[in-house]
N, CA and C of each residue as an Amber inpcrd file, in Angstrom:
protein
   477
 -46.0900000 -37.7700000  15.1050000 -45.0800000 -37.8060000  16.0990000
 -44.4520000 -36.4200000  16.1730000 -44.7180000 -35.9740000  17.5580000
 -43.5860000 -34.4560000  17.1680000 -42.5770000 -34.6240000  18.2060000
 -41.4820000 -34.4310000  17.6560000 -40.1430000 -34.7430000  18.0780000
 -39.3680000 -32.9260000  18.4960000 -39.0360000 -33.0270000  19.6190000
 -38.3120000 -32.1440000  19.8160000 -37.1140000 -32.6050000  19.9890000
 -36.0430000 -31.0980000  19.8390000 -34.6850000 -31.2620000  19.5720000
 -33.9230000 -30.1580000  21.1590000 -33.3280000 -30.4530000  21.5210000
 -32.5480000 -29.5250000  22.2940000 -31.1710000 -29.4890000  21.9360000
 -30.7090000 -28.6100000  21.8350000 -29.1250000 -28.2820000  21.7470000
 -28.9530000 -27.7240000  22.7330000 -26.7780000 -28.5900000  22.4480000
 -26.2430000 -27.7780000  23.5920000 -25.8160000 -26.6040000  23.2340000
 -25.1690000 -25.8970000  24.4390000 -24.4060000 -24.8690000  23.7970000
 -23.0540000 -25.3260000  23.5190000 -23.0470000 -24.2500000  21.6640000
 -21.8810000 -24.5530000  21.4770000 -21.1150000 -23.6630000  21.7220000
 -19.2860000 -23.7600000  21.7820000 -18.7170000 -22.5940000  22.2520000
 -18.5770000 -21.4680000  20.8810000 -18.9110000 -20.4880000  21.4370000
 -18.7580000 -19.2080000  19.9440000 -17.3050000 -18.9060000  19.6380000
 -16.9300000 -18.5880000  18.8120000 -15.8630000 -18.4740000  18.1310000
 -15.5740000 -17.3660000  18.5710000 -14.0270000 -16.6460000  19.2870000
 -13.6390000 -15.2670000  19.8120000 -13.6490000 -14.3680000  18.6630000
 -13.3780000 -14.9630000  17.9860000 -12.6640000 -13.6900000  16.8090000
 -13.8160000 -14.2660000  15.6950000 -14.7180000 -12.9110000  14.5980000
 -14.8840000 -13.3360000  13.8350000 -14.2520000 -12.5830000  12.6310000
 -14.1200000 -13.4760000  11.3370000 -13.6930000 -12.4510000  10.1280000
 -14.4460000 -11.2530000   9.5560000 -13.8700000 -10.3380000   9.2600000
 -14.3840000  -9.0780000   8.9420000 -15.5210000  -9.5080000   7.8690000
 -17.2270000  -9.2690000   7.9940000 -18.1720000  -8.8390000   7.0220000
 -17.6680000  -7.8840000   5.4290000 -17.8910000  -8.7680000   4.6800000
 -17.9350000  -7.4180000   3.4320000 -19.0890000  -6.3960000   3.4570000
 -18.5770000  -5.3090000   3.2570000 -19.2850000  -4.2020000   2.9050000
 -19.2040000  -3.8650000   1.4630000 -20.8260000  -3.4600000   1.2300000
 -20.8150000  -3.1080000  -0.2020000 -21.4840000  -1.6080000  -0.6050000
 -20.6850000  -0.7750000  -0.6110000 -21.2310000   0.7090000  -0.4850000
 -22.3190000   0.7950000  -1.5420000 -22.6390000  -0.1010000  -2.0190000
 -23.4190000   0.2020000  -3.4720000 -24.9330000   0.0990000  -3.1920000
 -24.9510000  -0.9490000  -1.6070000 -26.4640000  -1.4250000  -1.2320000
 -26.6950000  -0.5210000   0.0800000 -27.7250000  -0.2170000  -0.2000000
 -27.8750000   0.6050000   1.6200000 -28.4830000  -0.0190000   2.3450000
 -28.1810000   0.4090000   3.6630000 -29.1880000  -0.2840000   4.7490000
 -28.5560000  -1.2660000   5.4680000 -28.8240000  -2.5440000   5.8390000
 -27.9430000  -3.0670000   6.7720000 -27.8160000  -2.7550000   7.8650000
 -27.1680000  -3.4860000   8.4310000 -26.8350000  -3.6070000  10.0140000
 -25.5970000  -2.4270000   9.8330000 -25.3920000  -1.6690000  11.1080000
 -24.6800000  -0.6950000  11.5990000 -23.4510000  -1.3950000  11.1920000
 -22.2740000  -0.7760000  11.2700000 -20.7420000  -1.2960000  11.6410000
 -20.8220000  -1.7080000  13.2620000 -19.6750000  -2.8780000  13.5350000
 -19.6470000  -3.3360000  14.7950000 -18.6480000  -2.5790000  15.8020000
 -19.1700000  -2.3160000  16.9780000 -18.1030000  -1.6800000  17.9310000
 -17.3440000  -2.8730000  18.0630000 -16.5720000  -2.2730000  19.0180000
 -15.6680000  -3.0630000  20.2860000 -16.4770000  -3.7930000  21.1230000
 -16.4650000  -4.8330000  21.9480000 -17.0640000  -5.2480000  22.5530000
 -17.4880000  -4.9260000  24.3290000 -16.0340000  -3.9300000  24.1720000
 -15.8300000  -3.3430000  25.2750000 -16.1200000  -2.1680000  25.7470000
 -16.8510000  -2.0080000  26.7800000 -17.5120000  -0.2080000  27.0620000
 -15.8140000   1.1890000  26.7230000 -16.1200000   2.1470000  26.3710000
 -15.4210000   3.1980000  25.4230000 -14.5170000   3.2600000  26.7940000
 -14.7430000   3.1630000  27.8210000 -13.8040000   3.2000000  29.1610000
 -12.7070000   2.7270000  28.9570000 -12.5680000   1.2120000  28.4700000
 -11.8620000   0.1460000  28.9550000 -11.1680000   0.3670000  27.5550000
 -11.4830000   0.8500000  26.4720000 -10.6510000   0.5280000  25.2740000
  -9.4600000   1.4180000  25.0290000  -8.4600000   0.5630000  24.4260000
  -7.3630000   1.8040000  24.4440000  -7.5580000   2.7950000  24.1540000
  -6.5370000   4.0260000  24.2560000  -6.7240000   5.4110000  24.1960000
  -6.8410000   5.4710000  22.1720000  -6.2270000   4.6110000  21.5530000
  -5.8780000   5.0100000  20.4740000  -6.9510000   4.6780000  19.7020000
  -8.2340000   3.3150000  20.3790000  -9.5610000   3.5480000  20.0480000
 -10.2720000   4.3510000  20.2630000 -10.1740000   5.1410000  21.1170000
 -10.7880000   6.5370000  21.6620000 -10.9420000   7.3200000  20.3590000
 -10.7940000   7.2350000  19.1660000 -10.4930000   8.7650000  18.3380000
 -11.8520000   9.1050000  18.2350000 -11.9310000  10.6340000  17.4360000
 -13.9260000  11.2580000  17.7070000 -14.4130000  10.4050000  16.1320000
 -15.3050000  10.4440000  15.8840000 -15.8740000   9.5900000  15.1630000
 -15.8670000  10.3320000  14.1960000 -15.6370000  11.6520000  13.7600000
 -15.4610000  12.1390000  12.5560000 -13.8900000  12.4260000  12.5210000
 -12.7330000  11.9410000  12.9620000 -11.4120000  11.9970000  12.7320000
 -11.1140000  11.2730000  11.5810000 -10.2920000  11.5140000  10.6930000
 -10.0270000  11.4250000   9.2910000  -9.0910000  10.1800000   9.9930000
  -8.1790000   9.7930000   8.7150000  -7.7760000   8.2680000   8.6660000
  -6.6180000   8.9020000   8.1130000  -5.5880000   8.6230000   9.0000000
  -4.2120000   9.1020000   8.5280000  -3.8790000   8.1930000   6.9960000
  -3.9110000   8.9290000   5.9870000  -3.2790000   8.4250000   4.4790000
  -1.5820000   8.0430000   4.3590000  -1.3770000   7.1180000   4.1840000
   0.3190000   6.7150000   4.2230000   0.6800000   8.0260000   3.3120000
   2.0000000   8.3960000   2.9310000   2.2580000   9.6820000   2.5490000
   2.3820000   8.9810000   0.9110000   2.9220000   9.7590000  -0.5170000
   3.4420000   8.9940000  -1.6200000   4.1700000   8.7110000  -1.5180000
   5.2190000   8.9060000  -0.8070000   6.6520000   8.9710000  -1.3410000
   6.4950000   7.3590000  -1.2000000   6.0530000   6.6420000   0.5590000
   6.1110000   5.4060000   1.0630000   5.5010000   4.3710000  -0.1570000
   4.2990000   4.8700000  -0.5560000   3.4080000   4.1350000  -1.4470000
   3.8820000   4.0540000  -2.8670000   4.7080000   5.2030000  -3.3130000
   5.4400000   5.1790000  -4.7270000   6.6440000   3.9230000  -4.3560000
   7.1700000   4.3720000  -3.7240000   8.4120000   3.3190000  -3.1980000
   8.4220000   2.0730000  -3.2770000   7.1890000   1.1880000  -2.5440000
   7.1720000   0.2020000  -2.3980000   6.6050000  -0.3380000  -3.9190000
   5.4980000   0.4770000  -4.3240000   4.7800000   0.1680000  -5.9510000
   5.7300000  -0.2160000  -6.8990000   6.8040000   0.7490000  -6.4720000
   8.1600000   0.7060000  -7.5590000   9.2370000  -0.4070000  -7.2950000
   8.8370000  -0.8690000  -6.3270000  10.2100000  -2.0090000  -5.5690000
   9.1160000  -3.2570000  -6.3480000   8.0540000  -3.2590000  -6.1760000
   7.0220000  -4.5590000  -6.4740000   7.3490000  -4.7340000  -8.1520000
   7.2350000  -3.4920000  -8.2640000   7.8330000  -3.8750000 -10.1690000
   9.2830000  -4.1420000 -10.4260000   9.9840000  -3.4030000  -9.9750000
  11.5100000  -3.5690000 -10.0910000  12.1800000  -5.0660000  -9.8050000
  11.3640000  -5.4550000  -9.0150000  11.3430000  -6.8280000  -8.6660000
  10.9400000  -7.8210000  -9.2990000  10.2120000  -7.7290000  -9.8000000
   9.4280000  -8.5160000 -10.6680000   8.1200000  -9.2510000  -9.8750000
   7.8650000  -8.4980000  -8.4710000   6.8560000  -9.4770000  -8.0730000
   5.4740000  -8.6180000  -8.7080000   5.3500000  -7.6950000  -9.5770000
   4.2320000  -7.4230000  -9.8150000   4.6220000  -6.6540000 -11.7530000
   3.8910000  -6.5700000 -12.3840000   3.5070000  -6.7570000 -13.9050000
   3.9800000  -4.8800000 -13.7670000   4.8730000  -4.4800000 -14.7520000
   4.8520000  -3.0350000 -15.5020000   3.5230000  -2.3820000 -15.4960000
   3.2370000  -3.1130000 -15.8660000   1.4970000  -2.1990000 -16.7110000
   0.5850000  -1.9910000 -15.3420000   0.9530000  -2.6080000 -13.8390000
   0.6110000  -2.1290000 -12.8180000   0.3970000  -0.4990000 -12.0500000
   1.1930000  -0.0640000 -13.1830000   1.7790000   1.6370000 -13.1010000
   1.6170000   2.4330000 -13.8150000   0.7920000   1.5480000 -14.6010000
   0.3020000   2.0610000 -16.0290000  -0.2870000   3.6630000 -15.4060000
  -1.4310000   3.8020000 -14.4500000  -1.9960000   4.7620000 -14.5380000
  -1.4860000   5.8390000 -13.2730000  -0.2930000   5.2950000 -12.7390000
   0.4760000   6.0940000 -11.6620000   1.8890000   7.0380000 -12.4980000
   2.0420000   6.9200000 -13.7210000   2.8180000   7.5080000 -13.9790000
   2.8450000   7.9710000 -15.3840000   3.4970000   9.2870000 -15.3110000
   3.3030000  10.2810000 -16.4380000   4.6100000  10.4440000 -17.1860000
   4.5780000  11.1550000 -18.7450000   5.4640000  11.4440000 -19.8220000
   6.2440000  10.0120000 -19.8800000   7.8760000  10.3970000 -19.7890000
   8.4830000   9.0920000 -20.1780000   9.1130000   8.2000000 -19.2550000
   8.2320000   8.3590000 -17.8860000   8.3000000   7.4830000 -16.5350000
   7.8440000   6.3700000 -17.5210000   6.6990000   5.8110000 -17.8180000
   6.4730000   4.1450000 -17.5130000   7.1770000   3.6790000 -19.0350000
   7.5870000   4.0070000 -20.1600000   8.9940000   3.8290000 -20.8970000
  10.3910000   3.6900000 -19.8380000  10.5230000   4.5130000 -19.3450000
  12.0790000   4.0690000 -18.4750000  11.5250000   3.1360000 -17.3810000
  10.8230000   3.2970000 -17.3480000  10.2790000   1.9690000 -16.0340000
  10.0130000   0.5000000 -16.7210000   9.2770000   0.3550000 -18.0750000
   9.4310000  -0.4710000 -18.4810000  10.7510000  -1.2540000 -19.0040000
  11.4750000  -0.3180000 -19.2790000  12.8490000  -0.6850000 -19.6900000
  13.9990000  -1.1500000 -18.7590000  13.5240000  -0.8800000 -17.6010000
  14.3330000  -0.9790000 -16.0170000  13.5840000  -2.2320000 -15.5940000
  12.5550000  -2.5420000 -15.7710000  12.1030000  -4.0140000 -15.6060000
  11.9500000  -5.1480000 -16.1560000  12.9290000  -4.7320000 -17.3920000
  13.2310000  -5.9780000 -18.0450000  14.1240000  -6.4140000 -17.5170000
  15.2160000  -5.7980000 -17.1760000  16.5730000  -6.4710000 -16.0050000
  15.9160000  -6.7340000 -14.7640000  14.8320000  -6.4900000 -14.3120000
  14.9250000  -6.4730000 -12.9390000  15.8920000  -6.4970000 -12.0330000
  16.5170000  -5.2160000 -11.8980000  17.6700000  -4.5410000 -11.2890000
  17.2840000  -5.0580000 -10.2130000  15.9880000  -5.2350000  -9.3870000
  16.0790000  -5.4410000  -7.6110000  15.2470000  -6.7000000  -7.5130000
  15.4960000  -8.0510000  -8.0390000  15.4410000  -8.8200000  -8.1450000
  16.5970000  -9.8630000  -7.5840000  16.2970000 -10.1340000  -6.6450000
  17.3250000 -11.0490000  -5.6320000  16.5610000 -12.6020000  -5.4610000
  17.5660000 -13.8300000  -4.8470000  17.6510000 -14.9830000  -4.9980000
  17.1540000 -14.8710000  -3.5090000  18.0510000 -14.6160000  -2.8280000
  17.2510000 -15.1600000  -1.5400000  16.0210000 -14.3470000  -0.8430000
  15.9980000 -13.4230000   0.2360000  15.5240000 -12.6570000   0.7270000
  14.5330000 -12.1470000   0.1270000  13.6230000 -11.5550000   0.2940000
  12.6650000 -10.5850000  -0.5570000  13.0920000  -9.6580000  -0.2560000
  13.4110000  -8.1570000  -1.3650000  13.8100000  -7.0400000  -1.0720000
  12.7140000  -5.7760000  -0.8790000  12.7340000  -5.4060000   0.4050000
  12.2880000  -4.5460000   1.3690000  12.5610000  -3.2410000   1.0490000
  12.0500000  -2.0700000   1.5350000  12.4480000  -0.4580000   1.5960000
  12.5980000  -0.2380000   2.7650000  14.2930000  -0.0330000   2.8830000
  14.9800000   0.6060000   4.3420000  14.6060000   1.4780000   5.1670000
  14.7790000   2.7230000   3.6400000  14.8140000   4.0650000   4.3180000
  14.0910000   4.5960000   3.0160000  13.6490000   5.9490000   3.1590000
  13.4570000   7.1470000   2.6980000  13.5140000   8.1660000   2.8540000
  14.0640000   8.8800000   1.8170000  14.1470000  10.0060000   1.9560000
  13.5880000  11.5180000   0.5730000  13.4000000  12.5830000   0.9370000
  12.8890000  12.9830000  -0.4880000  13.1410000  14.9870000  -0.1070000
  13.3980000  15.3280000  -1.2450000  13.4040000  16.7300000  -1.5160000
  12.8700000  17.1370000  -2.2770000  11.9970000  18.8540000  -1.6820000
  11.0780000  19.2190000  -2.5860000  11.9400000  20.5710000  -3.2080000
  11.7920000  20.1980000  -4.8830000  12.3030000  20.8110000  -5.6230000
  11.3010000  22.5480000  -6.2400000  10.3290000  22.2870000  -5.8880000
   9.0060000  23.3990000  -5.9530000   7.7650000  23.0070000  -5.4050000
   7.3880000  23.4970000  -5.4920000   5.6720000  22.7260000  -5.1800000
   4.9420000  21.8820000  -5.8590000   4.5010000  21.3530000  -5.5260000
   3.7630000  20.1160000  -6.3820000   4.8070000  18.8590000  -6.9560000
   6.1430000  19.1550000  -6.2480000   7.0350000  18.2920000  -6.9770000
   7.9850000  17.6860000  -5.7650000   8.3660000  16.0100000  -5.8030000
   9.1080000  15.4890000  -4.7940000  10.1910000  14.9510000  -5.5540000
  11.4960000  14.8010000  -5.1230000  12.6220000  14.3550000  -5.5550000
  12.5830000  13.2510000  -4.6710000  12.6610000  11.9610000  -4.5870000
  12.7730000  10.6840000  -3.5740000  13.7410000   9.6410000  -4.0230000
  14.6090000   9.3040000  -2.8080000  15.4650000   8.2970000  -3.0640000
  14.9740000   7.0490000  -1.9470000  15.0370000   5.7550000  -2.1950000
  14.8050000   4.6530000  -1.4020000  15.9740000   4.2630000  -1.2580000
  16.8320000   3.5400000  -0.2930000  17.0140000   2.5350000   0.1150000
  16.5360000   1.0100000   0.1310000  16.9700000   0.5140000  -1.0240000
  16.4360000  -1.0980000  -0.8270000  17.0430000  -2.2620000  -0.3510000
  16.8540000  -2.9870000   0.5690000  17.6010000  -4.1360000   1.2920000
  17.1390000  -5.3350000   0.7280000  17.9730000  -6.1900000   0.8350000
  17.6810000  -7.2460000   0.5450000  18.8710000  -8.6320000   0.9690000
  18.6870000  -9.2770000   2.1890000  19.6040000  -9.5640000   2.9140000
  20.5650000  -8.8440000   3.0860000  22.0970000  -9.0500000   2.6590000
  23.0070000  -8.2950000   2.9790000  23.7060000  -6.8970000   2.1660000
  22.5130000  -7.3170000   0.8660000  22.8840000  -6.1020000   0.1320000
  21.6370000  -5.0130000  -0.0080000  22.6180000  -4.0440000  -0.5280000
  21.9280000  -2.3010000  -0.1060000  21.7780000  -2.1460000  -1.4030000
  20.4720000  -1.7030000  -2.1220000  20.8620000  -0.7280000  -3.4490000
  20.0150000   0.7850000  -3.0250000  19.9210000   1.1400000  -4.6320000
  19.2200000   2.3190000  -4.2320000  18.1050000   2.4530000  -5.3040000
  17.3460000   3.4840000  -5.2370000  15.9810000   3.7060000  -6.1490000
  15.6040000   5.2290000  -5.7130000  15.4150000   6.0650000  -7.2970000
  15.6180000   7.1940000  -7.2810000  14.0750000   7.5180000  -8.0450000
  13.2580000   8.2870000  -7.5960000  12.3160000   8.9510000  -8.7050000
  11.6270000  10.0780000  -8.3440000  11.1480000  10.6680000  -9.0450000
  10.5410000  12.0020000  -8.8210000   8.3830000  12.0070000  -9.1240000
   7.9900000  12.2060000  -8.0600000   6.6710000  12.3400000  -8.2830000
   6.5330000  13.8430000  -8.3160000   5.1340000  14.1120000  -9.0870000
   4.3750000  15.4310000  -9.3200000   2.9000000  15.4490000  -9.0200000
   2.7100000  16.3650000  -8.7830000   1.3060000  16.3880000  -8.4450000
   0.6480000  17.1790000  -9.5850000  -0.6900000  16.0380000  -9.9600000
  -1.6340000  16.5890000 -11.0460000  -2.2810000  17.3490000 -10.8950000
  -3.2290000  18.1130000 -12.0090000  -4.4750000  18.9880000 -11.7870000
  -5.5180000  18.2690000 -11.1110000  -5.2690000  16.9230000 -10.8530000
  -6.2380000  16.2710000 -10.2790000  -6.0340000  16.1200000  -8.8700000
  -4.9310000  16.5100000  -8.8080000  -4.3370000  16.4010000  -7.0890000
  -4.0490000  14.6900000  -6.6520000  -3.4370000  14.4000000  -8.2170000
  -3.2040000  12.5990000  -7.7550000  -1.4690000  12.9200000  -8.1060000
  -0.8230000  12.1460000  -7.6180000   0.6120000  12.2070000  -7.4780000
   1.1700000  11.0120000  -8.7360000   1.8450000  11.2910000  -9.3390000
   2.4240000  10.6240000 -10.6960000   3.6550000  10.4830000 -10.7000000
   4.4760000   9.5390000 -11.2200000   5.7510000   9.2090000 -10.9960000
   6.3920000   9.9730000 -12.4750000   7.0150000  10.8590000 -12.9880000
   7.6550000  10.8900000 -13.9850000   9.1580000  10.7930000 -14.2020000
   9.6790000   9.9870000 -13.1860000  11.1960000   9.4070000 -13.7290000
  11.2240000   8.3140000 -12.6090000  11.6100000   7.7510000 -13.1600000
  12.6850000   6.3950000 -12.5240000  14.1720000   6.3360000 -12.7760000
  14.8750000   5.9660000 -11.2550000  16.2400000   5.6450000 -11.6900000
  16.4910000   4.7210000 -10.4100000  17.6050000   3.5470000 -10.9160000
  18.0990000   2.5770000  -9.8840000  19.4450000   2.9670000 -10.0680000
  20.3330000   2.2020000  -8.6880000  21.4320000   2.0950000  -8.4530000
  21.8530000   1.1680000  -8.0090000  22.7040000  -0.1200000  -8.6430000
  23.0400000  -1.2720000  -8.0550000  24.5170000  -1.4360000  -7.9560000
  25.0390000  -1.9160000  -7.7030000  26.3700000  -2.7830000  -6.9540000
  26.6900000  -3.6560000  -8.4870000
C-alpha cells in the first residue's frame, strides 16, 4: 500500500530565536541578514561591515559590577579578577553590610561621573537610586600592562 501524505501550510513563526554560534567549529551557514533589501533598513543598520562595535566605556561597566555586589545580587569573588592590591579586601569588607542593599526597589546607577587623575588612571563617583533614596559609590580604576582596567579602591556613601 503506498500512502501519500499532503500537508498544509503551516503559518511560520515571525520572529525566530537567535542560533548559537560556536567559534570553535568552522563552516556553517553564513550569519543571517535582515530580511529586508539594504534600501529599506534603517540608517543605523546601514553601518560598513568592517565598523567596530561601540564598547560600553569602564567607568559604566565598573559601576554597575560594583552596585551588583554591593547589593548583594551577585557573590564578592565575582571581582575577583577585576580588581587589584587592596580593592577586593575593602570590597569584600563593604559587602558584608551590603551598604546598597534596599527592601523595595532594585537599586539602579543614576548618574556618573569620573576624573582623570593621570593617565591610565580614573577617579569615578556613581550615583545610586533606589526608589526614593540617593546614595553614592566612589572608586578608582587603573589601567594594566595588559590594557585591562582594574578597580583598586572602593568607597560608599550612605544616609
Amino acid at each position: 500500500m503506498n500512502k501519500v501524505m499532503s500537508r498544509t501550510a503551516q503559518p511560520r513563526p515571525r520572529h525566530r530565536p537567535p542560533t548559537r554560534r560556536d567559534s570553535r567549529r568552522p563552516g556553517g551557514a553564513p550569519p543571517r541578514t535582515a530580511g529586508r533589501p539594504a534600501a529599506t533598513r534603517p540608517v543605523a543598520a546601514r553601518t560598513p561591515a568592517g565598523a567596530a562595535v561601540r564598547q560600553p566605556r569602564p567607568t559604566d561597566l565598573f559601576a554597575e559590577r560594583l552596585l551588583a555586589v554591593l547589593s548583594g545580587q551577585r557573590p564578592v569573588h565575582w571581582m575577583l579578577r577585576h580588581t587589584a592590591g587592596r580593592a577586593y579586601d575593602d570590597l569584600a569588607r563593604l559587602a558584608e553590610r551590603s551598604p546598597l542593599r534596599t527592601l523595595g526597589s532594585r537599586p539602579v546607577v543614576q548618574d556618573i561621573g569620573y576624573y582623570v587623575p593621570s593617565r591610565g588612571a580614573l577617579e569615578v563617583f556613581a550615583r545610586i537610586a533606589a526608589g526614593d533614596q540617593l546614595r553614592a559609590m566612589a572608586f578608582r580604576l587603573e589601567l594594566g600592562k595588559d590594557l585591562r582596567w582594574r578597580c583598586t579602591a572602593v568607597e560608599t556613601g550612605t544616609r
